Short mmCIF file of C-alpha atoms in Angstrom, two decimals:
data_model
loop_
_atom_site.label_atom_id
_atom_site.label_comp_id
_atom_site.label_asym_id
_atom_site.label_seq_id
_atom_site.Cartn_x
_atom_site.Cartn_y
_atom_site.Cartn_z
CA MET A 4 -194.92 62.63 75.67
CA ARG A 5 -194.29 59.03 75.26
CA ARG A 6 -190.91 57.53 75.16
CA PHE A 7 -189.08 57.14 71.78
CA GLN A 8 -188.56 53.56 70.93
CA ALA A 9 -186.72 52.85 67.91
CA PRO A 10 -187.60 50.15 65.60
CA VAL A 11 -186.37 46.51 66.30
CA ARG A 12 -184.80 45.21 62.81
CA PRO A 13 -186.28 41.83 61.70
CA SER A 14 -183.59 39.24 61.89
CA PRO A 15 -182.12 37.68 58.70
CA GLY A 16 -184.96 35.47 57.14
CA ALA A 17 -187.81 36.66 59.63
CA VAL A 18 -190.93 37.95 57.65
CA ALA A 19 -191.28 41.64 57.51
CA ILE A 20 -194.17 42.37 55.53
CA ARG A 21 -196.70 38.99 55.23
CA VAL A 22 -199.91 39.88 52.64
CA ARG A 23 -202.58 37.25 52.80
CA GLY A 24 -205.70 37.21 50.49
CA LEU A 25 -205.26 40.89 49.27
CA ALA A 26 -207.26 42.04 46.68
CA VAL A 27 -207.27 45.37 45.36
CA ARG A 28 -210.26 47.19 42.94
CA ARG A 29 -210.49 50.52 40.96
CA GLY A 30 -214.15 50.76 40.48
CA GLN A 31 -215.34 47.73 39.73
CA THR A 32 -212.17 46.82 38.10
CA ALA A 33 -210.38 44.20 40.32
CA VAL A 34 -206.56 45.34 39.98
CA LEU A 35 -204.99 42.50 42.14
CA SER A 36 -206.95 39.28 43.63
CA ASP A 37 -205.76 36.26 46.04
CA VAL A 38 -202.32 37.99 46.75
CA ASP A 39 -200.15 36.03 49.34
CA LEU A 40 -196.58 37.26 49.78
CA ASP A 41 -193.91 37.27 52.72
CA VAL A 42 -191.50 39.74 52.37
CA ARG A 43 -188.45 38.48 54.50
CA ALA A 44 -185.51 40.71 55.91
CA GLY A 45 -182.22 40.02 53.98
CA GLU A 46 -183.81 39.30 50.79
CA LEU A 47 -183.95 41.73 47.40
CA LEU A 48 -187.24 40.37 46.09
CA ALA A 49 -187.92 41.44 42.63
CA LEU A 50 -191.50 42.14 41.21
CA VAL A 51 -191.80 41.29 37.51
CA GLY A 52 -194.62 41.00 35.04
CA PRO A 53 -196.02 42.77 31.89
CA ASN A 54 -197.57 46.08 32.27
CA GLY A 55 -200.57 46.00 34.03
CA ALA A 56 -199.98 42.57 35.95
CA GLY A 57 -200.57 44.75 39.03
CA LYS A 58 -197.02 45.11 40.34
CA SER A 59 -197.07 49.05 41.66
CA THR A 60 -200.68 48.44 42.72
CA LEU A 61 -199.29 45.37 45.16
CA LEU A 62 -196.05 47.82 46.41
CA ALA A 63 -198.42 50.72 46.68
CA ALA A 64 -200.76 48.50 48.98
CA VAL A 65 -197.96 47.34 51.05
CA CYS A 66 -196.35 50.79 51.72
CA GLY A 67 -200.11 51.65 52.72
CA ASP A 68 -200.80 54.13 50.28
CA LEU A 69 -203.73 52.14 48.72
CA ALA A 70 -206.41 50.83 50.74
CA PRO A 71 -207.33 46.70 49.77
CA ALA A 72 -210.63 45.90 49.41
CA GLU A 73 -209.95 42.63 50.57
CA GLY A 74 -207.25 40.55 52.59
CA THR A 75 -204.76 41.63 55.38
CA ILE A 76 -201.24 43.33 55.27
CA GLU A 77 -198.99 42.89 58.42
CA LEU A 78 -195.66 45.00 58.68
CA ASP A 79 -193.43 44.20 61.56
CA GLY A 80 -195.71 41.73 62.97
CA ALA A 81 -198.83 44.46 63.06
CA LEU A 82 -201.52 45.44 60.88
CA LEU A 83 -200.85 47.98 58.61
CA ASP A 84 -203.68 50.12 59.63
CA ALA A 85 -202.70 49.88 63.35
CA TRP A 86 -199.32 51.84 62.80
CA LYS A 87 -199.25 55.46 63.03
CA PRO A 88 -197.76 57.56 59.91
CA VAL A 89 -194.69 58.49 61.79
CA ASP A 90 -194.11 55.03 63.01
CA LEU A 91 -194.74 53.62 59.64
CA ALA A 92 -192.42 55.95 57.92
CA ARG A 93 -189.41 54.70 60.56
CA ARG A 94 -190.02 51.38 59.48
CA ARG A 95 -190.62 51.49 55.61
CA ALA A 96 -189.45 53.90 52.85
CA MET A 97 -190.88 53.94 49.75
CA LEU A 98 -189.38 55.29 46.28
CA PRO A 99 -192.32 55.81 44.13
CA GLN A 100 -192.08 55.88 39.95
CA HIS A 101 -192.04 59.85 39.88
CA THR A 102 -191.00 62.35 41.96
CA THR A 103 -192.13 65.94 41.45
CA LEU A 104 -191.39 69.00 43.39
CA ALA A 105 -192.81 72.51 43.17
CA PHE A 106 -190.21 74.32 44.71
CA PRO A 107 -186.31 74.67 43.82
CA PHE A 108 -185.14 72.66 46.73
CA THR A 109 -181.19 71.59 46.10
CA VAL A 110 -180.34 67.96 45.88
CA ALA A 111 -179.44 68.28 49.52
CA ASP A 112 -182.42 69.50 50.57
CA VAL A 113 -184.32 66.84 48.98
CA VAL A 114 -182.17 64.03 50.52
CA ALA A 115 -182.11 65.46 53.97
CA MET A 116 -186.28 65.25 53.64
CA GLY A 117 -185.54 61.62 53.93
CA ARG A 118 -184.64 62.20 57.51
CA ALA A 119 -187.67 63.94 58.59
CA PRO A 120 -189.02 60.79 60.44
CA TRP A 121 -186.09 60.82 62.91
CA ALA A 122 -186.21 64.88 64.18
CA GLY A 123 -186.65 65.11 67.50
CA THR A 124 -185.13 61.57 68.16
CA PRO A 125 -182.10 60.49 69.39
CA LEU A 126 -181.41 59.12 65.79
CA GLU A 127 -181.44 62.62 64.59
CA ALA A 128 -177.72 63.10 65.66
CA GLN A 129 -177.24 60.53 62.56
CA ASP A 130 -178.80 63.18 59.62
CA ALA A 131 -175.62 64.75 58.20
CA GLU A 132 -173.79 61.48 58.20
CA ALA A 133 -177.07 59.32 56.44
CA VAL A 134 -177.36 61.94 53.79
CA ALA A 135 -173.58 62.18 52.98
CA THR A 136 -173.86 58.56 52.83
CA ALA A 137 -177.00 58.17 50.74
CA MET A 138 -175.76 60.95 47.78
CA ARG A 139 -172.22 58.89 47.90
CA ASP A 140 -173.59 55.67 47.20
CA THR A 141 -176.15 57.18 44.41
CA ASP A 142 -173.78 59.08 43.03
CA VAL A 143 -175.28 62.77 43.34
CA LYS A 144 -172.86 64.35 45.60
CA ALA A 145 -171.21 66.03 42.86
CA PHE A 146 -174.13 67.97 42.37
CA ALA A 147 -175.71 68.64 45.64
CA ALA A 148 -176.34 72.00 45.52
CA ARG A 149 -177.77 72.34 42.65
CA PRO A 150 -181.71 72.52 42.36
CA PHE A 151 -183.79 69.21 42.09
CA ARG A 152 -185.66 70.53 38.88
CA ALA A 153 -182.48 71.41 36.86
CA LEU A 154 -181.34 67.65 37.08
CA SER A 155 -181.62 65.36 34.46
CA GLY A 156 -184.37 62.42 34.59
CA GLY A 157 -181.63 59.97 35.38
CA GLU A 158 -180.15 62.56 38.05
CA GLN A 159 -183.64 63.28 39.68
CA ALA A 160 -184.25 59.09 40.09
CA ARG A 161 -180.87 58.95 41.96
CA THR A 162 -181.40 61.74 44.07
CA ALA A 163 -184.89 60.31 45.14
CA LEU A 164 -183.60 57.28 45.71
CA ALA A 165 -180.65 58.96 48.17
CA ARG A 166 -183.84 60.05 49.97
CA VAL A 167 -184.81 56.94 50.57
CA LEU A 168 -181.83 55.46 51.78
CA ALA A 169 -181.23 58.31 54.11
CA GLN A 170 -184.36 57.22 55.72
CA ARG A 171 -182.73 54.09 57.28
CA THR A 172 -185.54 52.25 57.53
CA PRO A 173 -185.47 48.32 57.70
CA ILE A 174 -187.49 48.13 54.65
CA LEU A 175 -187.10 49.50 51.21
CA LEU A 176 -190.00 49.14 48.64
CA LEU A 177 -188.73 50.72 45.19
CA ASP A 178 -191.33 51.13 42.23
CA GLU A 179 -188.98 50.76 38.80
CA PRO A 180 -185.91 52.45 40.60
CA THR A 181 -183.98 51.73 37.44
CA ALA A 182 -186.44 53.08 34.91
CA ALA A 183 -184.42 56.26 33.63
CA LEU A 184 -180.79 55.28 34.30
CA ASP A 185 -178.11 54.28 31.81
CA LEU A 186 -176.52 50.99 32.09
CA ARG A 187 -173.73 52.03 34.68
CA HIS A 188 -176.36 53.42 36.81
CA GLN A 189 -178.87 50.95 36.60
CA GLU A 190 -175.93 48.36 37.92
CA LEU A 191 -174.90 50.72 40.88
CA VAL A 192 -178.31 50.92 41.92
CA LEU A 193 -178.83 47.56 42.19
CA SER A 194 -176.01 47.25 43.82
CA VAL A 195 -176.98 49.28 46.08
CA ALA A 196 -180.27 47.54 46.42
CA ARG A 197 -178.41 44.29 47.26
CA ASP A 198 -176.09 45.77 49.56
CA ARG A 199 -179.19 46.50 51.83
CA ALA A 200 -180.39 43.37 51.55
CA GLN A 201 -177.36 41.59 52.47
CA ALA A 202 -176.71 43.90 55.83
CA GLY A 203 -180.25 42.71 56.98
CA ASP A 204 -183.34 45.01 55.02
CA ALA A 205 -186.33 43.57 53.40
CA VAL A 206 -185.97 45.07 49.90
CA VAL A 207 -188.94 45.10 47.21
CA ALA A 208 -187.88 46.42 43.89
CA VAL A 209 -190.39 46.65 40.83
CA LEU A 210 -188.29 45.80 38.01
CA HIS A 211 -188.70 45.72 33.93
CA ASP A 212 -185.47 44.84 33.06
CA LEU A 213 -185.84 40.81 33.51
CA GLY A 214 -182.21 40.89 33.06
CA LEU A 215 -181.44 42.72 36.05
CA ALA A 216 -183.67 40.88 38.19
CA ALA A 217 -181.99 37.70 37.55
CA ALA A 218 -178.88 38.89 38.15
CA TYR A 219 -179.57 40.54 41.43
CA ALA A 220 -182.41 39.62 43.02
CA ASP A 221 -182.59 36.62 45.60
CA ARG A 222 -185.89 35.94 44.86
CA VAL A 223 -188.57 36.80 41.88
CA VAL A 224 -192.33 37.17 41.84
CA LEU A 225 -194.23 36.75 38.58
CA LEU A 226 -197.50 38.70 38.34
CA ALA A 227 -199.94 38.52 35.50
CA GLY A 228 -203.49 39.82 35.34
CA GLY A 229 -203.28 40.60 38.96
CA GLN A 230 -201.93 37.46 40.42
CA ILE A 231 -199.03 35.99 41.13
CA VAL A 232 -197.95 33.24 38.81
CA ALA A 233 -194.58 32.46 40.05
CA ASP A 234 -192.40 32.62 43.17
CA GLY A 235 -188.75 31.58 43.86
CA PRO A 236 -185.30 32.11 42.64
CA PRO A 237 -184.75 33.57 39.51
CA ARG A 238 -183.81 30.10 38.18
CA ASP A 239 -186.72 28.67 38.83
CA VAL A 240 -189.08 31.50 38.04
CA LEU A 241 -187.35 32.84 34.70
CA THR A 242 -187.85 30.41 32.51
CA GLY A 243 -188.56 30.50 28.72
CA GLU A 244 -191.80 29.03 29.03
CA ALA A 245 -193.22 30.86 31.91
CA LEU A 246 -192.19 33.98 30.21
CA THR A 247 -193.37 33.40 26.89
CA SER A 248 -196.75 32.45 28.66
CA VAL A 249 -196.87 35.69 30.87
CA TYR A 250 -195.33 38.26 28.23
CA ASN A 251 -197.56 36.83 25.03
CA HIS A 252 -194.15 36.83 23.23
CA PRO A 253 -191.74 33.95 22.35
CA VAL A 254 -188.74 34.05 24.86
CA GLU A 255 -185.82 31.96 25.04
CA VAL A 256 -183.75 31.71 28.49
CA LEU A 257 -179.76 30.82 28.27
CA PRO A 258 -177.46 30.72 31.07
CA HIS A 259 -174.56 33.01 31.19
CA PRO A 260 -171.25 30.73 29.89
CA ARG A 261 -169.86 32.10 32.87
CA THR A 262 -171.45 33.15 35.70
CA GLY A 263 -174.69 31.07 35.00
CA THR A 264 -177.12 33.56 35.51
CA PRO A 265 -180.00 33.73 33.38
CA LEU A 266 -179.95 35.58 30.23
CA ILE A 267 -183.21 36.39 28.98
CA LEU A 268 -184.01 36.72 25.23
CA PRO A 269 -187.00 37.43 23.17
CA GLU A 270 -187.82 36.54 19.91
CA ARG A 271 -186.87 39.03 17.41
CA ARG A 272 -189.06 39.07 13.89
CA THR A 273 -187.16 37.12 11.21
CA PRO A 274 -186.14 39.27 8.28
CA THR A 275 -188.13 38.93 5.18
CA PRO A 276 -186.59 38.71 1.89
CA GLY A 277 -187.82 41.22 -0.63
CA ALA A 278 -189.09 43.69 2.00
CA SER A 279 -188.18 46.98 1.73
CA ALA A 280 -187.62 49.09 5.01
CA SER A 281 -190.37 51.82 3.10
CA ALA A 282 -192.62 49.35 2.97
CA GLY A 283 -192.88 48.81 7.03
CA GLY A 284 -191.16 45.10 6.43
CA ALA A 285 -188.12 44.08 8.07
CA LEU A 286 -184.62 44.48 6.40
CA PRO A 287 -184.21 41.47 3.75
CA ALA A 288 -181.52 38.51 5.08
CA ALA A 289 -177.84 38.79 3.81
CA PRO A 290 -177.17 36.45 0.81
CA ALA A 291 -175.90 33.13 1.08
CA ALA A 292 -172.05 32.86 1.02
CA PRO A 293 -170.57 31.52 -2.07
CA ALA A 294 -169.69 27.57 -2.06
CA ALA A 295 -165.74 28.75 -2.19
CA SER A 296 -164.51 29.89 1.25
CA ALA A 297 -161.78 31.97 2.13
CA SER A 298 -159.58 29.35 3.32
CA ALA A 299 -159.57 27.87 -0.32
CA GLY A 300 -157.77 31.24 -1.38
CA GLY A 301 -161.03 32.51 -2.82
CA ALA A 302 -162.38 36.45 -1.70
CA LEU A 303 -166.01 36.52 -0.61
CA PRO A 304 -167.75 39.02 -3.15
CA ALA A 305 -168.89 42.13 -1.59
CA ALA A 306 -172.89 42.17 0.00
CA PRO A 307 -175.30 43.10 -2.53
CA ALA A 308 -176.84 46.92 -1.44
CA ALA A 309 -179.66 46.75 0.68
CA PRO A 310 -182.79 48.39 -0.87
CA ALA A 311 -183.46 51.86 1.28
CA SER A 312 -186.21 53.52 2.06
CA ALA A 313 -188.01 56.48 0.94
CA GLY A 314 -186.36 58.76 2.91
CA GLY A 315 -182.87 56.95 1.63
CA ALA A 316 -182.06 55.59 5.40
CA LEU A 317 -182.33 52.35 6.53
CA PRO A 318 -184.07 51.35 10.38
CA ALA A 319 -181.56 51.12 12.98
CA ASP A 320 -180.93 47.37 14.04
CA GLN A 321 -182.92 46.28 17.24
CA GLY A 322 -180.23 46.42 20.24
CA GLN A 323 -179.40 43.11 21.69
CA MET A 324 -179.77 42.45 25.67
CA ARG A 325 -176.56 43.14 27.51
CA ALA A 326 -174.69 39.63 28.88
CA LEU A 327 -174.72 40.19 32.65
#
Protein backbone atom coordinates (compact mmCIF):
# COMPACT_ATOMS: atom_id res chain seq x y z
CA MET A 1 0.00 0.00 0.00
CA ARG A 2 1.53 3.28 -1.07
CA ARG A 3 1.94 6.08 1.41
CA PHE A 4 -0.68 8.84 1.23
CA GLN A 5 0.56 12.16 -0.07
CA ALA A 6 -1.81 15.13 0.02
CA PRO A 7 -1.84 17.33 -3.09
CA VAL A 8 0.37 20.39 -2.88
CA ARG A 9 -1.67 23.52 -3.51
CA PRO A 10 -0.17 25.71 -6.24
CA SER A 11 1.17 29.08 -5.16
CA PRO A 12 -0.95 32.11 -6.15
CA GLY A 13 -0.50 32.89 -9.83
CA ALA A 14 0.89 29.46 -10.68
CA VAL A 15 -0.71 27.60 -13.59
CA ALA A 16 -3.05 24.93 -12.21
CA ILE A 17 -4.48 23.88 -15.60
CA ARG A 18 -2.80 24.27 -18.99
CA VAL A 19 -4.71 23.65 -22.23
CA ARG A 20 -2.92 23.65 -25.59
CA GLY A 21 -4.38 23.12 -29.05
CA LEU A 22 -7.55 21.56 -27.69
CA ALA A 23 -10.12 20.27 -30.16
CA VAL A 24 -13.29 18.36 -29.28
CA ARG A 25 -15.64 16.77 -31.78
CA ARG A 26 -19.04 15.19 -31.45
CA GLY A 27 -19.33 12.89 -34.43
CA GLN A 28 -18.24 14.96 -37.41
CA THR A 29 -19.04 18.27 -35.72
CA ALA A 30 -16.20 20.34 -34.26
CA VAL A 31 -17.38 21.67 -30.90
CA LEU A 32 -14.03 23.19 -29.84
CA SER A 33 -11.00 23.94 -31.97
CA ASP A 34 -7.51 25.28 -31.31
CA VAL A 35 -8.15 26.31 -27.70
CA ASP A 36 -5.21 27.51 -25.60
CA LEU A 37 -5.94 28.38 -21.98
CA ASP A 38 -4.10 28.76 -18.68
CA VAL A 39 -6.04 28.62 -15.41
CA ARG A 40 -4.15 30.09 -12.48
CA ALA A 41 -4.34 29.54 -8.73
CA GLY A 42 -5.93 32.42 -6.85
CA GLU A 43 -8.13 33.39 -9.81
CA LEU A 44 -11.86 33.26 -10.55
CA LEU A 45 -12.13 32.69 -14.29
CA ALA A 46 -15.53 33.08 -15.96
CA LEU A 47 -16.33 31.33 -19.24
CA VAL A 48 -19.01 33.27 -21.12
CA GLY A 49 -20.54 33.19 -24.58
CA PRO A 50 -23.77 32.34 -26.41
CA ASN A 51 -25.47 28.96 -26.40
CA GLY A 52 -23.40 26.40 -28.27
CA ALA A 53 -20.17 28.38 -27.92
CA GLY A 54 -18.40 25.43 -26.24
CA LYS A 55 -18.26 26.62 -22.63
CA SER A 56 -19.58 23.46 -20.95
CA THR A 57 -17.66 21.28 -23.41
CA LEU A 58 -14.43 23.03 -22.46
CA LEU A 59 -15.17 22.55 -18.76
CA ALA A 60 -15.98 18.85 -19.29
CA ALA A 61 -12.72 18.33 -21.19
CA VAL A 62 -10.70 20.08 -18.48
CA CYS A 63 -12.44 17.94 -15.86
CA GLY A 64 -11.53 14.74 -17.70
CA ASP A 65 -15.10 13.74 -18.51
CA LEU A 66 -14.68 14.32 -22.24
CA ALA A 67 -11.76 13.07 -24.31
CA PRO A 68 -10.18 15.62 -26.67
CA ALA A 69 -9.77 14.85 -30.36
CA GLU A 70 -6.59 16.89 -30.45
CA GLY A 71 -4.36 18.80 -28.06
CA THR A 72 -3.24 18.38 -24.47
CA ILE A 73 -4.59 19.20 -21.02
CA GLU A 74 -2.29 19.36 -18.02
CA LEU A 75 -3.49 19.49 -14.44
CA ASP A 76 -1.08 20.19 -11.62
CA GLY A 77 1.88 19.74 -13.98
CA ALA A 78 0.91 16.32 -15.40
CA LEU A 79 -1.17 15.24 -18.37
CA LEU A 80 -4.79 14.74 -17.37
CA ASP A 81 -4.93 11.09 -18.39
CA ALA A 82 -1.83 10.32 -16.31
CA TRP A 83 -3.76 10.77 -13.06
CA LYS A 84 -5.60 7.92 -11.37
CA PRO A 85 -9.27 8.75 -10.76
CA VAL A 86 -8.86 9.08 -6.99
CA ASP A 87 -5.83 11.36 -7.36
CA LEU A 88 -7.74 13.48 -9.87
CA ALA A 89 -10.69 13.69 -7.46
CA ARG A 90 -8.34 15.02 -4.78
CA ARG A 91 -7.18 17.83 -7.07
CA ARG A 92 -10.30 19.04 -8.84
CA ALA A 93 -14.01 19.06 -8.08
CA MET A 94 -16.68 19.42 -10.75
CA LEU A 95 -20.18 20.87 -10.41
CA PRO A 96 -22.32 19.70 -13.37
CA GLN A 97 -25.30 21.63 -14.67
CA HIS A 98 -27.72 19.04 -13.32
CA THR A 99 -27.56 16.59 -10.42
CA THR A 100 -29.99 13.67 -10.26
CA LEU A 101 -30.21 10.97 -7.61
CA ALA A 102 -32.16 7.72 -7.77
CA PHE A 103 -32.28 7.12 -4.01
CA PRO A 104 -33.74 9.24 -1.17
CA PHE A 105 -30.46 10.60 0.19
CA THR A 106 -30.71 13.52 2.58
CA VAL A 107 -29.00 16.83 1.96
CA ALA A 108 -26.35 15.97 4.54
CA ASP A 109 -25.75 12.62 2.79
CA VAL A 110 -25.26 14.31 -0.57
CA VAL A 111 -22.82 16.87 0.80
CA ALA A 112 -20.88 14.12 2.59
CA MET A 113 -20.37 12.39 -0.78
CA GLY A 114 -17.84 15.08 -1.53
CA ARG A 115 -15.55 13.60 1.11
CA ALA A 116 -15.29 10.20 -0.65
CA PRO A 117 -11.82 10.86 -2.18
CA TRP A 118 -10.36 11.29 1.31
CA ALA A 119 -11.69 8.04 2.79
CA GLY A 120 -8.93 6.05 4.48
CA THR A 121 -6.53 9.02 4.54
CA PRO A 122 -5.50 11.28 7.43
CA LEU A 123 -7.73 14.01 5.93
CA GLU A 124 -10.79 11.86 6.63
CA ALA A 125 -10.69 13.39 10.11
CA GLN A 126 -11.87 16.67 8.53
CA ASP A 127 -15.09 15.16 7.15
CA ALA A 128 -17.57 16.48 9.72
CA GLU A 129 -16.11 19.98 9.74
CA ALA A 130 -15.84 20.14 5.93
CA VAL A 131 -19.48 19.09 5.48
CA ALA A 132 -20.77 21.52 8.12
CA THR A 133 -18.79 24.42 6.65
CA ALA A 134 -19.94 23.69 3.10
CA MET A 135 -23.61 23.53 4.15
CA ARG A 136 -23.27 26.80 6.06
CA ASP A 137 -21.57 28.59 3.17
CA THR A 138 -24.25 27.54 0.69
CA ASP A 139 -27.18 28.18 3.04
CA VAL A 140 -28.51 24.60 3.08
CA LYS A 141 -27.90 23.74 6.74
CA ALA A 142 -31.52 24.41 7.72
CA PHE A 143 -32.76 21.47 5.62
CA ALA A 144 -29.86 19.06 6.13
CA ALA A 145 -32.22 16.22 7.07
CA ARG A 146 -34.61 16.65 4.12
CA PRO A 147 -34.49 14.29 1.12
CA PHE A 148 -32.58 15.80 -1.79
CA ARG A 149 -35.37 14.94 -4.23
CA ALA A 150 -37.89 16.92 -2.13
CA LEU A 151 -36.00 20.18 -2.58
CA SER A 152 -36.69 22.96 -5.05
CA GLY A 153 -34.40 23.31 -8.07
CA GLY A 154 -32.46 26.13 -6.44
CA GLU A 155 -32.06 24.22 -3.17
CA GLN A 156 -30.80 21.18 -5.07
CA ALA A 157 -28.31 23.35 -6.94
CA ARG A 158 -26.91 24.78 -3.71
CA THR A 159 -26.72 21.31 -2.17
CA ALA A 160 -24.74 20.08 -5.18
CA LEU A 161 -22.38 23.04 -4.78
CA ALA A 162 -21.97 22.22 -1.09
CA ARG A 163 -20.84 18.72 -2.08
CA VAL A 164 -18.20 20.24 -4.36
CA LEU A 165 -17.00 22.62 -1.65
CA ALA A 166 -16.80 19.79 0.90
CA GLN A 167 -14.43 17.96 -1.44
CA ARG A 168 -11.83 20.66 -0.66
CA THR A 169 -9.78 20.47 -3.81
CA PRO A 170 -7.47 23.25 -5.05
CA ILE A 171 -9.36 23.43 -8.37
CA LEU A 172 -13.10 24.08 -8.68
CA LEU A 173 -14.94 23.66 -11.99
CA LEU A 174 -18.48 25.06 -11.84
CA ASP A 175 -20.90 24.65 -14.74
CA GLU A 176 -23.61 27.32 -14.51
CA PRO A 177 -23.63 27.44 -10.68
CA THR A 178 -26.20 30.28 -10.57
CA ALA A 179 -28.66 29.09 -13.24
CA ALA A 180 -31.46 27.97 -10.90
CA LEU A 181 -30.91 30.50 -8.13
CA ASP A 182 -32.74 33.60 -6.95
CA LEU A 183 -30.97 36.96 -6.78
CA ARG A 184 -29.75 36.59 -3.19
CA HIS A 185 -28.34 33.13 -3.70
CA GLN A 186 -26.70 34.06 -7.01
CA GLU A 187 -24.74 36.69 -5.11
CA LEU A 188 -24.03 34.23 -2.29
CA VAL A 189 -22.67 31.54 -4.62
CA LEU A 190 -20.43 33.92 -6.56
CA SER A 191 -19.18 35.41 -3.28
CA VAL A 192 -18.23 31.90 -2.13
CA ALA A 193 -16.46 31.25 -5.44
CA ARG A 194 -14.55 34.50 -5.17
CA ASP A 195 -13.60 33.73 -1.56
CA ARG A 196 -12.19 30.36 -2.62
CA ALA A 197 -10.14 32.05 -5.33
CA GLN A 198 -8.83 34.65 -2.89
CA ALA A 199 -7.86 31.79 -0.58
CA GLY A 200 -5.66 30.40 -3.37
CA ASP A 201 -7.91 28.00 -5.30
CA ALA A 202 -8.23 28.03 -9.08
CA VAL A 203 -11.93 28.53 -9.84
CA VAL A 204 -13.52 28.25 -13.29
CA ALA A 205 -17.23 29.04 -13.69
CA VAL A 206 -19.47 28.92 -16.74
CA LEU A 207 -21.82 31.90 -16.48
CA HIS A 208 -24.65 33.20 -18.64
CA ASP A 209 -25.25 36.27 -16.49
CA LEU A 210 -22.71 38.75 -17.86
CA GLY A 211 -23.41 41.13 -14.99
CA LEU A 212 -22.27 38.52 -12.48
CA ALA A 213 -19.19 37.77 -14.57
CA ALA A 214 -18.33 41.48 -14.68
CA ALA A 215 -18.83 41.89 -10.94
CA TYR A 216 -17.05 38.80 -9.60
CA ALA A 217 -14.57 37.39 -12.11
CA ASP A 218 -10.89 38.28 -12.06
CA ARG A 219 -10.69 37.20 -15.68
CA VAL A 220 -13.22 36.50 -18.42
CA VAL A 221 -12.85 34.20 -21.42
CA LEU A 222 -15.35 34.90 -24.19
CA LEU A 223 -16.10 31.97 -26.51
CA ALA A 224 -17.95 31.82 -29.82
CA GLY A 225 -18.15 29.06 -32.39
CA GLY A 226 -15.94 26.75 -30.36
CA GLN A 227 -13.03 29.20 -30.12
CA ILE A 228 -11.76 31.79 -27.66
CA VAL A 229 -12.34 35.26 -29.09
CA ALA A 230 -11.25 37.32 -26.06
CA ASP A 231 -9.42 36.68 -22.79
CA GLY A 232 -8.63 39.21 -20.10
CA PRO A 233 -10.04 41.41 -17.30
CA PRO A 234 -13.82 41.96 -17.43
CA ARG A 235 -13.49 45.59 -18.51
CA ASP A 236 -11.36 44.60 -21.49
CA VAL A 237 -13.43 41.61 -22.62
CA LEU A 238 -17.02 42.66 -21.91
CA THR A 239 -17.19 45.55 -24.35
CA GLY A 240 -20.25 46.61 -26.29
CA GLU A 241 -18.55 45.93 -29.61
CA ALA A 242 -17.39 42.41 -28.66
CA LEU A 243 -20.69 41.37 -27.09
CA THR A 244 -22.77 42.78 -29.93
CA SER A 245 -20.72 40.75 -32.39
CA VAL A 246 -20.67 37.48 -30.43
CA TYR A 247 -24.31 37.48 -29.31
CA ASN A 248 -25.60 38.90 -32.61
CA HIS A 249 -27.65 41.44 -30.66
CA PRO A 250 -26.99 45.12 -29.91
CA VAL A 251 -25.40 45.51 -26.47
CA GLU A 252 -24.37 48.65 -24.61
CA VAL A 253 -21.86 48.53 -21.75
CA LEU A 254 -21.78 51.35 -19.20
CA PRO A 255 -19.71 51.76 -16.02
CA HIS A 256 -21.60 51.56 -12.74
CA PRO A 257 -21.72 55.14 -11.40
CA ARG A 258 -20.41 54.10 -7.99
CA THR A 259 -18.19 51.03 -8.51
CA GLY A 260 -17.17 51.33 -12.15
CA THR A 261 -18.19 47.69 -12.74
CA PRO A 262 -19.40 47.18 -16.32
CA LEU A 263 -23.18 47.10 -16.64
CA ILE A 264 -24.34 44.99 -19.59
CA LEU A 265 -27.45 46.42 -21.25
CA PRO A 266 -28.94 44.56 -24.22
CA GLU A 267 -30.97 46.76 -26.54
CA ARG A 268 -34.73 46.26 -26.23
CA ARG A 269 -37.22 46.59 -29.04
CA THR A 270 -38.53 50.14 -29.43
CA PRO A 271 -42.31 50.30 -29.02
CA THR A 272 -44.11 50.58 -32.37
CA PRO A 273 -46.78 53.33 -32.42
CA GLY A 274 -50.20 51.94 -33.29
CA ALA A 275 -49.25 48.26 -32.88
CA SER A 276 -51.55 46.46 -30.46
CA ALA A 277 -50.44 43.71 -28.09
CA SER A 278 -52.88 41.26 -29.66
CA ALA A 279 -51.21 41.76 -33.05
CA GLY A 280 -47.91 40.66 -31.61
CA GLY A 281 -46.36 44.13 -31.72
CA ALA A 282 -44.75 46.08 -28.91
CA LEU A 283 -46.85 48.44 -26.80
CA PRO A 284 -47.16 51.97 -28.24
CA ALA A 285 -45.00 54.74 -26.89
CA ALA A 286 -46.49 57.10 -24.35
CA PRO A 287 -47.85 60.32 -25.91
CA ALA A 288 -45.64 63.40 -25.79
CA ALA A 289 -46.18 65.67 -22.82
CA PRO A 290 -47.97 68.99 -23.55
CA ALA A 291 -45.96 72.15 -23.88
CA ALA A 292 -47.14 73.54 -20.56
CA SER A 293 -44.97 72.14 -17.78
CA ALA A 294 -45.99 71.45 -14.22
CA SER A 295 -43.79 74.30 -13.07
CA ALA A 296 -45.95 76.68 -15.10
CA GLY A 297 -48.89 75.74 -12.95
CA GLY A 298 -50.68 73.48 -15.44
CA ALA A 299 -51.47 69.88 -14.51
CA LEU A 300 -50.49 67.25 -17.03
CA PRO A 301 -53.44 65.36 -18.55
CA ALA A 302 -53.89 61.67 -17.85
CA ALA A 303 -52.30 59.34 -20.38
CA PRO A 304 -54.80 57.72 -22.77
CA ALA A 305 -55.57 54.05 -22.22
CA ALA A 306 -53.21 51.65 -24.00
CA PRO A 307 -54.84 49.28 -26.50
CA ALA A 308 -55.78 45.96 -24.97
CA SER A 309 -55.04 42.51 -26.30
CA ALA A 310 -57.73 40.08 -27.25
CA GLY A 311 -57.74 38.80 -23.68
CA GLY A 312 -57.88 42.29 -22.16
CA ALA A 313 -54.43 42.04 -20.53
CA LEU A 314 -51.21 43.73 -21.53
CA PRO A 315 -47.93 41.79 -21.64
CA ALA A 316 -45.60 42.28 -18.71
CA ASP A 317 -42.87 44.86 -19.18
CA GLN A 318 -39.42 43.43 -19.82
CA GLY A 319 -37.35 43.34 -16.66
CA GLN A 320 -34.38 45.66 -16.43
CA MET A 321 -30.95 44.20 -15.68
CA ARG A 322 -29.97 44.80 -12.12
CA ALA A 323 -27.08 47.14 -11.43
CA LEU A 324 -24.31 45.39 -9.59
